[in-house]
mmCIF file of C-alpha atoms in Angstrom:
data_model
loop_
_atom_site.group_PDB
_atom_site.id
_atom_site.type_symbol
_atom_site.label_atom_id
_atom_site.label_comp_id
_atom_site.label_asym_id
_atom_site.label_seq_id
_atom_site.Cartn_x
_atom_site.Cartn_y
_atom_site.Cartn_z
ATOM 1 C CA MET A 211 3.982 30.194 -33.011
ATOM 2 C CA GLU A 212 1.534 30.624 -30.188
ATOM 3 C CA ALA A 213 -0.662 27.866 -31.547
ATOM 4 C CA THR A 214 2.282 25.460 -31.434
ATOM 5 C CA ALA A 215 3.017 26.366 -27.841
ATOM 6 C CA PHE A 216 -0.604 25.828 -26.915
ATOM 7 C CA LYS A 217 -0.665 22.410 -28.566
ATOM 8 C CA LYS A 218 2.468 21.360 -26.744
ATOM 9 C CA ASP A 219 0.904 22.354 -23.463
ATOM 10 C CA VAL A 220 -2.161 20.215 -24.132
ATOM 11 C CA GLN A 221 -0.070 17.189 -25.026
ATOM 12 C CA THR A 222 1.910 17.266 -21.835
ATOM 13 C CA LYS A 223 -0.955 18.071 -19.489
ATOM 14 C CA HIS A 224 -0.677 15.845 -16.452
ATOM 15 C CA HIS A 225 -3.619 13.747 -15.295
ATOM 16 C CA LYS A 226 -2.827 11.715 -12.221
ATOM 17 C CA VAL A 227 -4.725 8.433 -11.886
ATOM 18 C CA GLU A 228 -7.255 9.019 -9.128
ATOM 19 C CA LYS A 229 -9.259 5.819 -9.227
ATOM 20 C CA VAL A 230 -8.907 2.267 -10.529
ATOM 21 C CA LEU A 231 -11.664 -0.231 -11.215
ATOM 22 C CA ILE A 232 -10.182 -3.718 -11.345
ATOM 23 C CA ILE A 233 -12.336 -6.444 -12.868
ATOM 24 C CA VAL A 234 -11.263 -9.978 -11.972
ATOM 25 C CA SER A 235 -12.882 -12.641 -14.160
ATOM 26 C CA LYS A 236 -10.533 -15.542 -13.480
ATOM 27 C CA GLY A 237 -10.079 -17.716 -10.426
ATOM 28 C CA THR A 238 -6.496 -18.964 -10.568
ATOM 29 C CA ILE A 239 -4.039 -17.920 -7.863
ATOM 30 C CA GLU A 240 -2.007 -15.755 -10.216
ATOM 31 C CA ASP A 241 -4.966 -13.925 -11.738
ATOM 32 C CA VAL A 242 -6.568 -13.209 -8.374
ATOM 33 C CA TYR A 243 -3.276 -12.047 -6.885
ATOM 34 C CA ALA A 244 -2.658 -9.795 -9.881
ATOM 35 C CA GLY A 245 -5.905 -8.013 -9.048
ATOM 36 C CA LEU A 246 -5.216 -7.904 -5.318
ATOM 37 C CA VAL A 247 -1.666 -6.594 -5.697
ATOM 38 C CA MET A 248 -2.830 -3.830 -8.023
ATOM 39 C CA ALA A 249 -5.785 -2.857 -5.844
ATOM 40 C CA ASN A 250 -3.711 -2.830 -2.675
ATOM 41 C CA GLY A 251 -0.919 -0.978 -4.477
ATOM 42 C CA ALA A 252 -3.483 1.641 -5.467
ATOM 43 C CA VAL A 253 -4.827 2.278 -1.965
ATOM 44 C CA MET A 254 -1.242 2.401 -0.689
ATOM 45 C CA GLU A 255 -0.663 5.311 -3.083
ATOM 46 C CA GLY A 256 -3.834 7.108 -2.101
ATOM 47 C CA ILE A 257 -5.605 6.008 -5.293
ATOM 48 C CA GLU A 258 -9.235 4.995 -4.867
ATOM 49 C CA ALA A 259 -9.720 1.286 -5.682
ATOM 50 C CA LYS A 260 -12.841 -0.688 -6.578
ATOM 51 C CA MET A 261 -12.798 -4.398 -7.375
ATOM 52 C CA PHE A 262 -15.465 -6.246 -9.356
ATOM 53 C CA PHE A 263 -15.433 -10.048 -9.349
ATOM 54 C CA THR A 264 -17.175 -12.002 -12.070
ATOM 55 C CA PHE A 265 -17.323 -15.548 -13.434
ATOM 56 C CA PHE A 266 -14.550 -17.705 -11.973
ATOM 57 C CA GLY A 267 -13.131 -14.651 -10.248
ATOM 58 C CA LEU A 268 -16.038 -15.095 -7.817
ATOM 59 C CA ASN A 269 -14.094 -17.945 -6.196
ATOM 60 C CA ALA A 270 -11.793 -15.309 -4.749
ATOM 61 C CA ILE A 271 -14.643 -13.866 -2.673
ATOM 62 C CA ARG A 272 -16.395 -17.128 -1.744
ATOM 63 C CA LYS A 273 -16.325 -18.153 1.888
ATOM 64 C CA GLY A 274 -14.231 -21.279 2.330
ATOM 65 C CA LYS A 275 -12.851 -21.126 -1.214
ATOM 66 C CA GLN A 276 -10.750 -17.990 -1.357
ATOM 67 C CA ASP A 277 -7.699 -19.413 0.410
ATOM 68 C CA LYS A 278 -7.855 -22.643 -1.585
ATOM 69 C CA LEU A 279 -7.348 -21.249 -5.078
ATOM 70 C CA HIS A 280 -5.241 -23.237 -7.495
ATOM 71 C CA THR A 281 -2.980 -22.541 -10.404
ATOM 72 C CA ALA A 282 -3.296 -24.531 -13.634
ATOM 73 C CA THR A 283 -0.494 -26.984 -14.321
ATOM 74 C CA VAL A 284 -1.963 -28.130 -17.634
ATOM 75 C CA GLY A 285 -2.107 -25.589 -20.440
ATOM 76 C CA ASN A 286 0.294 -23.300 -18.597
ATOM 77 C CA PRO A 287 3.543 -23.605 -20.582
ATOM 78 C CA ALA A 288 5.246 -20.699 -18.830
ATOM 79 C CA MET A 289 5.002 -22.530 -15.532
ATOM 80 C CA MET A 290 5.573 -26.181 -16.500
ATOM 81 C CA GLU A 291 8.199 -25.550 -19.147
ATOM 82 C CA HIS A 292 10.091 -28.831 -18.733
ATOM 83 C CA VAL A 293 7.195 -31.002 -17.648
ATOM 84 C CA PRO A 294 5.283 -33.028 -20.242
ATOM 85 C CA THR A 295 1.574 -32.188 -20.316
ATOM 86 C CA MET A 296 0.635 -35.775 -19.367
ATOM 87 C CA ILE A 297 2.752 -35.544 -16.215
ATOM 88 C CA ALA A 298 1.456 -32.091 -15.307
ATOM 89 C CA GLY A 299 -2.025 -33.588 -15.404
ATOM 90 C CA LEU A 300 -1.358 -36.330 -12.870
ATOM 91 C CA PRO A 301 -3.405 -36.232 -9.660
ATOM 92 C CA GLY A 302 -1.830 -33.982 -7.042
ATOM 93 C CA MET A 303 0.360 -31.981 -9.435
ATOM 94 C CA GLU A 304 -1.903 -28.970 -9.358
ATOM 95 C CA ALA A 305 -2.152 -29.029 -5.558
ATOM 96 C CA LEU A 306 1.609 -29.351 -5.274
ATOM 97 C CA ALA A 307 2.334 -26.469 -7.635
ATOM 98 C CA SER A 308 -0.279 -24.304 -5.888
ATOM 99 C CA ALA A 309 1.157 -25.041 -2.450
ATOM 100 C CA MET A 310 4.658 -24.205 -3.654
ATOM 101 C CA MET A 311 3.442 -20.947 -5.144
ATOM 102 C CA LYS A 312 1.747 -19.919 -1.894
ATOM 103 C CA LYS A 313 4.874 -20.794 0.091
ATOM 104 C CA GLU A 314 7.034 -18.570 -2.106
ATOM 105 C CA MET A 315 4.582 -15.696 -1.771
ATOM 106 C CA ASP A 316 4.505 -16.065 1.989
ATOM 107 C CA LYS A 317 8.302 -15.700 2.031
ATOM 108 C CA MET A 318 7.874 -12.374 0.248
ATOM 109 C CA ASP A 319 5.405 -11.162 2.901
ATOM 110 C CA ILE A 320 2.487 -11.462 0.440
ATOM 111 C CA PRO A 321 -0.578 -12.267 2.568
ATOM 112 C CA PRO A 322 -3.093 -15.071 1.959
ATOM 113 C CA VAL A 323 -6.063 -14.050 -0.203
ATOM 114 C CA SER A 324 -8.436 -13.538 2.750
ATOM 115 C CA GLU A 325 -5.981 -11.270 4.586
ATOM 116 C CA PHE A 326 -5.226 -9.362 1.396
ATOM 117 C CA PHE A 327 -8.909 -8.460 1.064
ATOM 118 C CA ASP A 328 -8.973 -7.230 4.665
ATOM 119 C CA MET A 329 -5.945 -5.025 3.939
ATOM 120 C CA ILE A 330 -7.535 -3.510 0.842
ATOM 121 C CA VAL A 331 -10.810 -2.804 2.643
ATOM 122 C CA ALA A 332 -8.926 -1.341 5.637
ATOM 123 C CA GLY A 333 -7.274 1.037 3.169
ATOM 124 C CA GLY A 334 -10.647 2.184 1.827
ATOM 125 C CA GLY A 335 -10.928 -0.178 -1.149
ATOM 126 C CA GLU A 336 -14.339 -1.610 -2.078
ATOM 127 C CA ILE A 337 -15.224 -5.136 -3.218
ATOM 128 C CA TYR A 338 -18.210 -6.023 -5.429
ATOM 129 C CA ALA A 339 -19.595 -9.190 -6.996
ATOM 130 C CA CYS A 340 -21.212 -9.480 -10.425
ATOM 131 C CA GLN A 341 -24.926 -10.140 -10.183
ATOM 132 C CA LEU A 342 -25.171 -12.070 -13.432
ATOM 133 C CA ALA A 343 -22.311 -14.414 -12.562
ATOM 134 C CA ALA A 344 -23.543 -14.822 -8.973
ATOM 135 C CA GLU A 345 -26.950 -15.900 -10.272
ATOM 136 C CA MET A 346 -25.338 -18.249 -12.762
ATOM 137 C CA PHE A 347 -23.321 -19.962 -10.022
ATOM 138 C CA HIS A 348 -26.295 -19.846 -7.595
ATOM 139 C CA LEU A 349 -24.410 -17.668 -5.110
ATOM 140 C CA GLU A 350 -26.037 -15.377 -2.594
ATOM 141 C CA GLU A 351 -24.720 -12.762 -0.222
ATOM 142 C CA ASP A 352 -24.230 -15.360 2.530
ATOM 143 C CA ASP A 353 -21.918 -17.376 0.290
ATOM 144 C CA LEU A 354 -19.579 -14.422 -0.106
ATOM 145 C CA ILE A 355 -17.059 -12.953 2.321
ATOM 146 C CA ASP A 356 -18.125 -10.070 4.557
ATOM 147 C CA ASP A 357 -15.754 -7.690 2.748
ATOM 148 C CA VAL A 358 -18.115 -7.747 -0.268
ATOM 149 C CA LYS A 359 -20.033 -4.490 -0.362
ATOM 150 C CA GLY A 360 -22.669 -5.570 -2.830
ATOM 151 C CA ILE A 361 -23.787 -7.811 -5.684
ATOM 152 C CA ILE A 362 -24.248 -5.406 -8.556
ATOM 153 C CA THR A 363 -25.055 -5.141 -12.264
ATOM 154 C CA VAL A 364 -22.639 -4.126 -15.000
ATOM 155 C CA GLY A 365 -24.351 -0.739 -15.073
ATOM 156 C CA ASP A 366 -23.654 -0.228 -11.390
ATOM 157 C CA MET A 367 -20.068 -1.324 -12.006
ATOM 158 C CA TYR A 368 -19.560 1.417 -14.590
ATOM 159 C CA ALA A 369 -20.998 3.919 -12.132
ATOM 160 C CA LEU A 370 -18.197 2.930 -9.741
ATOM 161 C CA ALA A 371 -15.728 4.072 -12.386
ATOM 162 C CA ASP A 372 -17.226 7.582 -12.559
ATOM 163 C CA GLY A 373 -14.747 10.417 -12.771
ATOM 164 C CA PRO A 374 -12.304 11.813 -15.327
ATOM 165 C CA ASN A 375 -9.157 10.116 -14.030
ATOM 166 C CA THR A 376 -10.288 6.529 -13.616
ATOM 167 C CA GLN A 377 -8.615 3.519 -15.176
ATOM 168 C CA ILE A 378 -10.437 0.227 -15.739
ATOM 169 C CA ILE A 379 -8.282 -2.892 -15.602
ATOM 170 C CA PHE A 380 -9.602 -6.275 -16.756
ATOM 171 C CA ILE A 381 -8.046 -9.515 -15.634
ATOM 172 C CA MET B 294 11.853 26.503 16.708
ATOM 173 C CA THR B 295 10.577 28.080 13.493
ATOM 174 C CA ASP B 296 9.820 26.282 10.245
ATOM 175 C CA GLU B 297 12.859 27.746 8.590
ATOM 176 C CA MET B 298 15.257 26.865 11.360
ATOM 177 C CA THR B 299 14.125 23.285 11.486
ATOM 178 C CA LEU B 300 13.779 22.310 7.878
ATOM 179 C CA SER B 301 16.438 24.422 6.178
ATOM 180 C CA ASP B 302 19.196 22.474 7.942
ATOM 181 C CA ILE B 303 17.878 19.147 6.737
ATOM 182 C CA SER B 304 18.829 17.477 3.468
ATOM 183 C CA PHE B 305 16.103 15.851 1.370
ATOM 184 C CA ASN B 306 16.217 13.967 -1.909
ATOM 185 C CA GLU B 307 14.152 15.055 -4.925
ATOM 186 C CA GLU B 308 11.194 12.954 -3.731
ATOM 187 C CA GLY B 309 11.133 14.590 -0.314
ATOM 188 C CA TYR B 310 12.735 11.828 1.754
ATOM 189 C CA MET B 311 15.410 12.775 4.269
ATOM 190 C CA THR B 312 18.830 11.592 3.183
ATOM 191 C CA ASN B 313 20.383 11.497 6.651
ATOM 192 C CA PRO B 314 18.271 9.754 9.328
ATOM 193 C CA ASP B 315 20.498 11.252 12.032
ATOM 194 C CA GLU B 316 19.130 14.709 11.225
ATOM 195 C CA TRP B 317 15.700 13.557 12.384
ATOM 196 C CA SER B 318 14.113 14.846 15.564
ATOM 197 C CA ARG B 319 10.585 15.028 16.873
ATOM 198 C CA ASP B 320 10.526 18.715 15.981
ATOM 199 C CA VAL B 321 11.548 17.977 12.407
ATOM 200 C CA ALA B 322 8.752 15.390 12.190
ATOM 201 C CA ARG B 323 6.268 17.914 13.589
ATOM 202 C CA GLU B 324 7.236 20.530 11.009
ATOM 203 C CA LEU B 325 7.062 18.063 8.134
ATOM 204 C CA ALA B 326 3.682 16.846 9.344
ATOM 205 C CA ARG B 327 2.332 20.385 9.555
ATOM 206 C CA ALA B 328 3.266 20.877 5.918
ATOM 207 C CA ASN B 329 0.941 17.916 5.262
ATOM 208 C CA ASP B 330 -1.792 19.310 7.532
ATOM 209 C CA ILE B 331 -1.210 16.682 10.209
ATOM 210 C CA GLU B 332 -0.742 17.496 13.898
ATOM 211 C CA LEU B 333 1.320 14.646 15.327
ATOM 212 C CA THR B 334 0.003 12.806 18.394
ATOM 213 C CA ASP B 335 1.702 10.278 20.671
ATOM 214 C CA LYS B 336 0.223 7.527 18.495
ATOM 215 C CA HIS B 337 1.852 9.045 15.397
ATOM 216 C CA PHE B 338 5.200 9.113 17.177
ATOM 217 C CA GLU B 339 4.835 5.514 18.310
ATOM 218 C CA VAL B 340 4.458 4.541 14.658
ATOM 219 C CA LEU B 341 7.347 6.757 13.524
ATOM 220 C CA GLU B 342 9.688 5.382 16.199
ATOM 221 C CA PHE B 343 8.668 1.840 15.227
ATOM 222 C CA LEU B 344 9.470 2.575 11.569
ATOM 223 C CA ARG B 345 12.841 4.089 12.452
ATOM 224 C CA LYS B 346 13.803 1.161 14.660
ATOM 225 C CA ALA B 347 12.668 -1.419 12.109
ATOM 226 C CA THR B 348 14.666 0.356 9.396
ATOM 227 C CA MET B 349 17.782 0.478 11.530
ATOM 228 C CA ASP B 350 17.357 -3.235 12.285
ATOM 229 C CA GLY B 351 17.335 -3.814 8.520
ATOM 230 C CA GLU B 352 13.731 -4.984 8.383
ATOM 231 C CA LYS B 353 11.711 -4.656 5.200
ATOM 232 C CA LEU B 354 8.785 -2.392 5.941
ATOM 233 C CA SER B 355 5.291 -3.024 4.702
ATOM 234 C CA ILE B 356 1.782 -1.967 5.646
ATOM 235 C CA ARG B 357 1.165 -5.595 6.583
ATOM 236 C CA ARG B 358 4.113 -5.512 8.979
ATOM 237 C CA ILE B 359 2.838 -2.307 10.604
ATOM 238 C CA GLY B 360 -0.603 -3.907 10.949
ATOM 239 C CA LYS B 361 1.025 -6.718 12.923
ATOM 240 C CA SER B 362 3.159 -4.377 15.055
ATOM 241 C CA GLY B 363 0.606 -4.154 17.844
ATOM 242 C CA ILE B 364 0.781 -0.347 17.693
ATOM 243 C CA VAL B 365 -1.953 0.292 15.185
ATOM 244 C CA ASP B 366 -4.106 -1.775 12.836
ATOM 245 C CA ILE B 367 -4.093 -1.139 9.085
ATOM 246 C CA LYS B 368 -7.265 0.941 9.140
ATOM 247 C CA GLY B 369 -5.837 3.032 11.947
ATOM 248 C CA PHE B 370 -2.589 3.478 10.038
ATOM 249 C CA TYR B 371 -4.451 4.856 6.997
ATOM 250 C CA ALA B 372 -6.332 7.198 9.340
ATOM 251 C CA LEU B 373 -3.142 8.502 10.989
ATOM 252 C CA PHE B 374 -1.322 9.142 7.724
ATOM 253 C CA PRO B 375 -4.007 9.799 5.071
ATOM 254 C CA GLY B 376 -3.350 9.295 1.381
ATOM 255 C CA ALA B 377 -0.261 7.201 0.834
ATOM 256 C CA PRO B 378 0.383 6.199 4.483
ATOM 257 C CA LEU B 379 3.575 4.151 4.181
ATOM 258 C CA LYS B 380 5.290 6.772 2.037
ATOM 259 C CA LEU B 381 4.090 9.674 4.145
ATOM 260 C CA ALA B 382 5.040 7.985 7.421
ATOM 261 C CA SER B 383 8.479 7.145 6.003
ATOM 262 C CA LYS B 384 9.008 10.788 5.057
ATOM 263 C CA LEU B 385 7.998 11.919 8.532
ATOM 264 C CA ALA B 386 10.177 9.236 10.147
ATOM 265 C CA GLY B 387 13.227 10.405 8.212
ATOM 266 C CA ILE B 388 13.806 6.997 6.628
ATOM 267 C CA PRO B 389 14.269 6.119 2.931
ATOM 268 C CA LYS B 390 11.402 5.549 0.505
ATOM 269 C CA PRO B 391 9.879 2.135 1.226
ATOM 270 C CA ALA B 392 10.140 -0.457 -1.545
ATOM 271 C CA SER B 393 7.139 -2.544 -0.588
ATOM 272 C CA TYR B 394 4.440 -4.404 -2.514
ATOM 273 C CA VAL B 395 2.143 -4.731 0.450
#
């Protein structure tokens, strides 16, 4: 009887999320915003947030690029449901869809990418770039926004996630 | 005013938000803040009054909006109300739980 009670107690033991490590590997508007919304949402709740940008996700932290991200109009059936692929691929379609997306987000008080980073950092969040991907794309510290705290290895990234109540989210 | 006198007359919901903004006073805010280990300054009150006014004007509150208020920047806001600043400040301002993404 006591053993059952003990087991029940273990099962329902509450571990609050204390830290999130959000890895952003893609560079489309929606993938980058997914990471930013979750990171900002974390700091707003008093949850520690670290962000690690790799591969095309690096575009989100590149000077001059971060506010010019695009969404894909080809190969994105959820977005271009009634548009034939050939049409979605016409010049200007991607820019148009991206501009419309940004306009809608602005209406909802969602900030541009650059401002979103400033908000996360102001709330105590930390931004890192992947060393391997940075080398691959020939990027150096000067190419990245000032909010970036460091260009680090995967090992260093895991160290950021230290602690018993951390969640790692991969986008 | 003692803790008991102030807070026992106030109605809260299960999440700790005041249910009647008219019951709010600076003393109530001070008592609630003390329970969170915060001693309220003039700057705190400027933010709380801003939140109350914005709520009464039907504005949607967000940390971004507070950052643009001219009262405090976002970093300063996190410093004034540590942890979950928008939620904590809303509790201390006697306004409902904010439903904000940013």
